[in-house]
Amino acid sequence: MEKHYYKDKVVITGIEHFDLKHTFECGQCFRWNEEEEGSYTGIAFGKIINVQREGEKIIFNNTNKEDFENIWVNYFDLTRDYGEIKEKICNDAMIEKAIHFGSGIRILNQELWETIISFIISSNNNIPRIKKSIEMICEGYGEYIGTYMGKKRYAFPDANKMKDLTVEQLKGCNTGYRAPYIIDTAKLFCSELFTIDLFKELDSETSIKELTRFSGVGPKVAHCINVFALGKRDAFPVDVWIKRIVEHLYFKEQTTPQKIQAFANEKFGINAGYAQQYLFYYARELNLGKERKS
DNA sequence: CAGCAGGTGCAAG
DNA sequence: CTTGCACCTGCT
């Protein structure tokens, strides 16, 4: 990978395994949106960034060398060797096909607080509504950080800000019955000085145990936080889609989430999180939800 | 109009 | 410890 720095953008070349659509639309993040010309604009770490592909080049707009090195290299997981990971998890023809479908997925290393709240909101919910809720929270209670491509942009509000919101205010952001979960979680998060470094020191199992102390965080959401915010790539979130695709490809019959979880641990080990993303994306691509009913 | 969507919490068995 | 059910809300 080669990096070229400019005044307000960074261009990289020679990067493999990076497709914008795969990465931003595989369900791991909720604040990235495609622009008309095909680039994607996102907000993280209180900053607005735009990513665009031009042939072999990936262009990171509205940023600089310092932020790129300090924030975005890690955020986009750019130092990770996805070729090696794919080799390791590619044990059979089924997973090979899934990897092929989502070959350009990179797992983003997202912020802890935002990830916790985003995935609490995601429970029993659909992506358009999740994105809408999060956007309403940011517009209502997040800091205004500038206008980009003609649109006002807001940061995700921190836990300290959110702990003082009322249930009514959060319900006003379309969070429904999750509103009290969010407030309780904010209060607990503030009361114990949880930091990303603290969680990173924990082994995956302990981390799950700690995370499920937060209201609205069960096993599935805790696994998402482990993979998407804490870099614990052995986590394997089991949702309905993963359950369907694993049953479809491997079990050939209905089973329990626990069995799926055990199967993934055994089969993919420390790289289960990557496998989960490829499988999830593949399941969505196959439209397995509808296929089953017919 | 039921059923469902990246599930979880809670009350019972 | 496992199972069944309710739950905001919008879409089919």
CSV table of C-alpha atoms (C1' of nucleotides) in Angstrom, one decimal:
chain,number,residue,atom,x,y,z
A,1,MET,CA,0.0,0.0,0.0
A,2,GLU,CA,1.3,3.4,-1.0
A,3,LYS,CA,0.0,6.6,0.6
A,4,HIS,CA,0.1,10.1,-1.0
A,5,TYR,CA,-0.8,13.0,1.2
A,6,TYR,CA,-2.4,16.2,-0.1
A,7,LYS,CA,-3.6,19.3,1.7
A,8,ASP,CA,-7.2,18.0,2.3
A,9,LYS,CA,-7.1,14.4,1.1
A,10,VAL,CA,-5.1,11.2,1.2
A,11,VAL,CA,-4.8,8.8,-1.7
A,12,ILE,CA,-3.8,5.2,-1.3
A,13,THR,CA,-2.9,2.8,-4.0
A,14,GLY,CA,-2.1,-0.9,-4.1
A,15,ILE,CA,-4.7,-1.8,-1.5
A,16,GLU,CA,-6.5,-5.1,-2.0
A,17,HIS,CA,-9.6,-6.4,-0.5
A,18,PHE,CA,-11.3,-3.1,-0.1
A,19,ASP,CA,-14.7,-2.5,-1.8
A,20,LEU,CA,-16.7,0.5,-0.6
A,21,LYS,CA,-20.1,-1.0,-1.1
A,22,HIS,CA,-19.1,-4.2,0.6
A,23,THR,CA,-17.6,-2.4,3.6
A,24,PHE,CA,-20.2,0.2,4.1
A,25,GLU,CA,-23.3,-1.8,3.3
A,26,CYS,CA,-22.5,-5.1,5.0
A,27,GLY,CA,-24.4,-4.0,8.1
A,28,GLN,CA,-21.5,-3.2,10.4
A,29,CYS,CA,-22.0,0.6,10.4
A,30,PHE,CA,-24.9,3.0,10.2
A,31,ARG,CA,-23.5,6.4,9.6
A,32,TRP,CA,-22.1,5.9,6.1
A,33,ASN,CA,-24.1,7.0,3.1
A,34,GLU,CA,-23.5,6.9,-0.6
A,35,GLU,CA,-23.4,10.1,-2.5
A,36,GLU,CA,-24.8,10.6,-6.0
A,37,GLU,CA,-21.4,10.0,-7.7
A,38,GLY,CA,-20.8,6.8,-5.8
A,39,SER,CA,-18.5,8.0,-3.1
A,40,TYR,CA,-19.4,7.4,0.6
A,41,THR,CA,-19.6,10.0,3.3
A,42,GLY,CA,-19.3,9.0,6.9
A,43,ILE,CA,-18.9,10.5,10.4
A,44,ALA,CA,-16.7,9.0,13.1
A,45,PHE,CA,-14.5,10.4,15.9
A,46,GLY,CA,-16.3,13.8,15.5
A,47,LYS,CA,-15.0,14.1,11.9
A,48,ILE,CA,-16.5,14.1,8.5
A,49,ILE,CA,-14.8,12.0,5.9
A,50,ASN,CA,-15.6,11.0,2.3
A,51,VAL,CA,-14.2,7.9,0.5
A,52,GLN,CA,-14.1,7.5,-3.2
A,53,ARG,CA,-12.7,4.9,-5.5
A,54,GLU,CA,-11.0,5.8,-8.8
A,55,GLY,CA,-9.6,2.8,-10.5
A,56,GLU,CA,-6.8,1.5,-8.4
A,57,LYS,CA,-6.9,4.5,-6.1
A,58,ILE,CA,-8.9,5.0,-3.0
A,59,ILE,CA,-9.3,8.7,-2.1
A,60,PHE,CA,-10.0,9.8,1.4
A,61,ASN,CA,-11.5,13.3,1.1
A,62,ASN,CA,-11.8,16.0,3.8
A,63,THR,CA,-9.0,14.7,5.9
A,64,ASN,CA,-5.2,15.2,6.3
A,65,LYS,CA,-2.1,13.2,7.0
A,66,GLU,CA,-2.3,13.6,10.7
A,67,ASP,CA,-5.9,12.4,11.1
A,68,PHE,CA,-5.3,9.7,8.5
A,69,GLU,CA,-2.4,8.2,10.4
A,70,ASN,CA,-3.9,8.7,13.9
A,71,ILE,CA,-7.5,7.7,13.1
A,72,TRP,CA,-8.3,6.3,9.7
A,73,VAL,CA,-5.6,3.8,9.2
A,74,ASN,CA,-6.9,1.9,12.2
A,75,TYR,CA,-10.6,2.7,11.6
A,76,PHE,CA,-10.4,1.1,8.1
A,77,ASP,CA,-8.3,-1.7,9.4
A,78,LEU,CA,-5.7,-0.9,6.7
A,79,THR,CA,-2.8,-2.7,8.2
A,80,ARG,CA,-4.7,-6.0,8.3
A,81,ASP,CA,-3.8,-8.7,5.8
A,82,TYR,CA,-7.2,-9.8,4.5
A,83,GLY,CA,-5.7,-12.1,2.0
A,84,GLU,CA,-4.2,-14.2,4.8
A,85,ILE,CA,-7.5,-14.1,6.8
A,86,LYS,CA,-9.4,-15.3,3.8
A,87,GLU,CA,-7.0,-18.2,3.3
A,88,LYS,CA,-7.3,-19.2,6.9
A,89,ILE,CA,-11.1,-19.3,7.0
A,90,CYS,CA,-11.6,-20.7,3.5
A,91,ASN,CA,-12.1,-24.3,4.5
A,92,ASP,CA,-14.8,-25.4,2.1
A,93,ALA,CA,-16.8,-24.5,-1.0
A,94,MET,CA,-19.6,-22.8,0.9
A,95,ILE,CA,-17.5,-20.3,2.8
A,96,GLU,CA,-15.5,-19.7,-0.4
A,97,LYS,CA,-18.6,-18.6,-2.2
A,98,ALA,CA,-19.5,-16.3,0.7
A,99,ILE,CA,-16.0,-14.8,0.7
A,100,HIS,CA,-16.3,-14.3,-3.0
A,101,PHE,CA,-19.6,-12.3,-2.6
A,102,GLY,CA,-18.2,-9.9,0.0
A,103,SER,CA,-14.6,-10.1,-1.0
A,104,GLY,CA,-14.1,-6.3,-0.4
A,105,ILE,CA,-15.4,-6.2,3.2
A,106,ARG,CA,-13.1,-4.7,5.7
A,107,ILE,CA,-14.2,-4.7,9.3
A,108,LEU,CA,-14.2,-1.1,10.7
A,109,ASN,CA,-12.8,-0.4,14.1
A,110,GLN,CA,-15.5,1.8,15.4
A,111,GLU,CA,-15.9,3.8,18.6
A,112,LEU,CA,-17.1,2.0,21.7
A,113,TRP,CA,-19.9,4.2,22.9
A,114,GLU,CA,-21.5,4.8,19.5
A,115,THR,CA,-21.2,1.0,18.8
A,116,ILE,CA,-22.9,0.1,22.0
A,117,ILE,CA,-25.9,2.4,21.4
A,118,SER,CA,-26.1,1.7,17.7
A,119,PHE,CA,-26.4,-2.0,18.3
A,120,ILE,CA,-28.9,-1.7,21.2
A,121,ILE,CA,-31.0,0.2,18.7
A,122,SER,CA,-30.5,-2.5,16.1
A,123,SER,CA,-32.2,-5.2,18.1
A,124,ASN,CA,-35.4,-6.4,16.6
A,125,ASN,CA,-35.1,-3.6,14.0
A,126,ASN,CA,-34.4,-3.0,10.4
A,127,ILE,CA,-31.5,-1.1,8.9
A,128,PRO,CA,-33.3,1.9,7.4
A,129,ARG,CA,-35.0,2.6,10.7
A,130,ILE,CA,-31.8,2.0,12.7
A,131,LYS,CA,-30.0,4.6,10.6
A,132,LYS,CA,-32.9,7.0,10.9
A,133,SER,CA,-32.9,6.7,14.7
A,134,ILE,CA,-29.2,7.3,15.0
A,135,GLU,CA,-29.4,10.3,12.7
A,136,MET,CA,-32.2,11.8,14.8
A,137,ILE,CA,-30.1,11.3,17.9
A,138,CYS,CA,-27.1,13.0,16.4
A,139,GLU,CA,-29.1,15.9,14.9
A,140,GLY,CA,-31.0,16.4,18.1
A,141,TYR,CA,-28.2,16.0,20.7
A,142,GLY,CA,-24.9,15.7,18.9
A,143,GLU,CA,-22.4,18.5,18.3
A,144,TYR,CA,-22.7,20.3,14.9
A,145,ILE,CA,-19.3,19.6,13.2
A,146,GLY,CA,-19.8,21.3,9.9
A,147,THR,CA,-21.5,21.3,6.5
A,148,TYR,CA,-20.3,18.9,3.9
A,149,MET,CA,-21.6,18.4,0.4
A,150,GLY,CA,-24.5,20.7,1.2
A,151,LYS,CA,-25.6,18.8,4.3
A,152,LYS,CA,-25.2,19.7,8.0
A,153,ARG,CA,-23.3,17.0,9.9
A,154,TYR,CA,-23.5,16.1,13.5
A,155,ALA,CA,-21.3,14.0,15.8
A,156,PHE,CA,-22.6,11.1,17.8
A,157,PRO,CA,-23.4,12.5,21.3
A,158,ASP,CA,-21.2,11.2,24.1
A,159,ALA,CA,-22.5,9.1,27.0
A,160,ASN,CA,-22.4,12.0,29.4
A,161,LYS,CA,-24.7,14.0,27.2
A,162,MET,CA,-27.0,11.0,26.6
A,163,LYS,CA,-27.4,10.1,30.3
A,164,ASP,CA,-29.4,13.3,30.9
A,165,LEU,CA,-31.8,12.7,28.1
A,166,THR,CA,-35.4,11.7,29.0
A,167,VAL,CA,-37.2,8.6,27.7
A,168,GLU,CA,-39.6,11.0,25.8
A,169,GLN,CA,-36.7,12.7,24.1
A,170,LEU,CA,-35.2,9.3,22.9
A,171,LYS,CA,-38.6,8.0,21.9
A,172,GLY,CA,-38.8,11.2,19.8
A,173,CYS,CA,-35.8,9.8,18.0
A,174,ASN,CA,-37.7,6.7,17.0
A,175,THR,CA,-36.0,4.4,19.4
A,176,GLY,CA,-39.3,2.9,20.7
A,177,TYR,CA,-39.1,0.6,23.6
A,178,ARG,CA,-35.3,0.8,23.5
A,179,ALA,CA,-35.3,4.4,24.9
A,180,PRO,CA,-35.0,3.4,28.6
A,181,TYR,CA,-32.3,0.8,27.7
A,182,ILE,CA,-30.3,3.6,26.2
A,183,ILE,CA,-30.6,5.9,29.2
A,184,ASP,CA,-29.8,3.1,31.7
A,185,THR,CA,-26.8,2.1,29.6
A,186,ALA,CA,-25.6,5.7,29.5
A,187,LYS,CA,-25.8,6.0,33.2
A,188,LEU,CA,-23.9,2.8,33.8
A,189,PHE,CA,-21.4,3.7,31.2
A,190,CYS,CA,-20.7,7.0,32.9
A,191,SER,CA,-20.7,5.6,36.4
A,192,GLU,CA,-17.9,3.2,36.0
A,193,LEU,CA,-15.4,4.9,33.6
A,194,PHE,CA,-15.6,2.2,31.0
A,195,THR,CA,-12.9,2.8,28.4
A,196,ILE,CA,-12.0,1.1,25.2
A,197,ASP,CA,-8.6,0.2,26.5
A,198,LEU,CA,-10.1,-1.4,29.6
A,199,PHE,CA,-12.3,-3.7,27.5
A,200,LYS,CA,-9.5,-4.5,25.1
A,201,GLU,CA,-7.5,-6.0,28.0
A,202,LEU,CA,-10.3,-8.4,28.7
A,203,ASP,CA,-10.6,-11.8,27.0
A,204,SER,CA,-13.6,-12.2,24.7
A,205,GLU,CA,-15.7,-14.2,27.1
A,206,THR,CA,-15.2,-11.7,30.0
A,207,SER,CA,-15.9,-8.9,27.7
A,208,ILE,CA,-19.2,-10.4,26.7
A,209,LYS,CA,-20.1,-10.9,30.3
A,210,GLU,CA,-19.3,-7.2,31.1
A,211,LEU,CA,-21.1,-5.9,28.1
A,212,THR,CA,-24.3,-7.8,28.8
A,213,ARG,CA,-24.5,-5.8,32.1
A,214,PHE,CA,-25.7,-2.9,29.9
A,215,SER,CA,-29.5,-2.8,29.5
A,216,GLY,CA,-30.5,-3.8,26.0
A,217,VAL,CA,-27.2,-5.7,25.4
A,218,GLY,CA,-27.7,-9.4,25.0
A,219,PRO,CA,-25.4,-12.0,23.5
A,220,LYS,CA,-25.9,-11.0,19.9
A,221,VAL,CA,-25.3,-7.3,20.5
A,222,ALA,CA,-22.3,-8.0,22.8
A,223,HIS,CA,-20.7,-10.1,20.1
A,224,CYS,CA,-21.2,-7.2,17.7
A,225,ILE,CA,-19.5,-4.8,20.1
A,226,ASN,CA,-16.6,-7.2,20.5
A,227,VAL,CA,-16.0,-7.4,16.8
A,228,PHE,CA,-16.8,-3.9,15.6
A,229,ALA,CA,-15.4,-1.8,18.4
A,230,LEU,CA,-13.0,-3.9,20.5
A,231,GLY,CA,-11.1,-5.7,17.8
A,232,LYS,CA,-12.1,-9.1,19.2
A,233,ARG,CA,-12.4,-10.9,15.9
A,234,ASP,CA,-13.1,-14.2,17.4
A,235,ALA,CA,-16.6,-13.0,18.2
A,236,PHE,CA,-19.5,-14.3,16.1
A,237,PRO,CA,-22.8,-12.5,16.4
A,238,VAL,CA,-25.6,-14.9,15.7
A,239,ASP,CA,-28.7,-13.1,14.3
A,240,VAL,CA,-31.5,-14.5,12.2
A,241,TRP,CA,-29.7,-14.1,9.0
A,242,ILE,CA,-26.6,-15.9,10.2
A,243,LYS,CA,-28.8,-18.6,11.7
A,244,ARG,CA,-30.5,-19.0,8.3
A,245,ILE,CA,-27.3,-19.1,6.3
A,246,VAL,CA,-25.5,-21.5,8.6
A,247,GLU,CA,-28.5,-23.8,8.7
A,248,HIS,CA,-28.8,-23.5,4.9
A,249,LEU,CA,-25.2,-24.2,4.2
A,250,TYR,CA,-24.0,-26.5,6.9
A,251,PHE,CA,-26.7,-27.9,9.3
A,252,LYS,CA,-29.3,-28.7,6.7
A,253,GLU,CA,-31.9,-28.4,9.5
A,254,GLN,CA,-33.2,-26.0,12.1
A,255,THR,CA,-31.0,-25.6,15.2
A,256,THR,CA,-30.3,-23.3,18.1
A,257,PRO,CA,-28.3,-20.1,18.2
A,258,GLN,CA,-26.0,-21.8,20.8
A,259,LYS,CA,-25.2,-24.6,18.4
A,260,ILE,CA,-24.4,-22.1,15.6
A,261,GLN,CA,-22.2,-20.2,18.0
A,262,ALA,CA,-20.3,-23.4,18.9
A,263,PHE,CA,-20.0,-24.4,15.3
A,264,ALA,CA,-18.5,-21.1,14.4
A,265,ASN,CA,-16.0,-21.1,17.2
A,266,GLU,CA,-14.9,-24.6,16.2
A,267,LYS,CA,-14.7,-23.9,12.5
A,268,PHE,CA,-13.4,-20.4,12.3
A,269,GLY,CA,-11.7,-19.8,15.7
A,270,ILE,CA,-10.0,-16.5,16.1
A,271,ASN,CA,-11.2,-15.3,12.7
A,272,ALA,CA,-14.9,-16.1,13.3
A,273,GLY,CA,-15.8,-12.4,13.1
A,274,TYR,CA,-14.6,-12.1,9.5
A,275,ALA,CA,-16.4,-15.2,8.5
A,276,GLN,CA,-19.5,-13.8,10.1
A,277,GLN,CA,-19.4,-10.7,7.9
A,278,TYR,CA,-18.9,-12.7,4.7
A,279,LEU,CA,-21.7,-15.1,5.6
A,280,PHE,CA,-24.1,-12.3,6.7
A,281,TYR,CA,-23.5,-10.4,3.5
A,282,TYR,CA,-23.9,-13.5,1.5
A,283,ALA,CA,-27.2,-14.4,3.2
A,284,ARG,CA,-28.5,-10.9,2.4
A,285,GLU,CA,-27.4,-11.2,-1.1
A,286,LEU,CA,-29.1,-14.5,-1.5
A,287,ASN,CA,-32.2,-12.9,0.1
A,288,LEU,CA,-32.5,-16.0,2.2
A,289,GLY,CA,-35.3,-14.5,4.2
A,290,LYS,CA,-37.7,-14.5,1.3
A,291,GLU,CA,-36.3,-17.6,-0.4
A,292,ARG,CA,-37.3,-19.7,2.6
A,293,LYS,CA,-40.9,-18.8,2.6
A,294,SER,CA,-41.6,-19.7,-1.0
B,1,DC,C1',-54.6,-7.1,8.7
B,2,DA,C1',-51.1,-10.3,10.7
B,3,DG,C1',-46.3,-11.0,10.4
B,4,DC,C1',-41.7,-9.6,10.4
B,5,DA,C1',-37.2,-6.9,11.3
B,6,DG,C1',-29.0,-7.5,13.1
B,7,DG,C1',-33.0,-9.4,20.0
B,8,DT,C1',-33.6,-8.6,24.7
B,9,DG,C1',-35.8,-8.7,29.3
B,10,DC,C1',-38.7,-10.9,32.2
B,11,DA,C1',-41.8,-14.3,34.1
B,12,DA,C1',-42.5,-19.2,34.3
B,13,DG,C1',-41.5,-24.1,33.7
C,1,DC,C1',-30.7,-23.0,32.6
C,2,DT,C1',-34.2,-23.2,28.8
C,3,DT,C1',-38.5,-21.5,26.7
C,4,DG,C1',-42.4,-18.4,25.5
C,5,DC,C1',-44.0,-13.9,25.0
C,6,DA,C1',-44.4,-8.7,24.7
C,7,DC,C1',-42.4,-4.9,22.8
C,8,DC,C1',-41.8,0.6,19.4
C,9,DT,C1',-42.6,1.3,14.6
C,10,DG,C1',-43.0,1.0,9.7
C,11,DC,C1',-43.4,-1.8,5.7
C,12,DT,C1',-45.5,-5.7,3.0
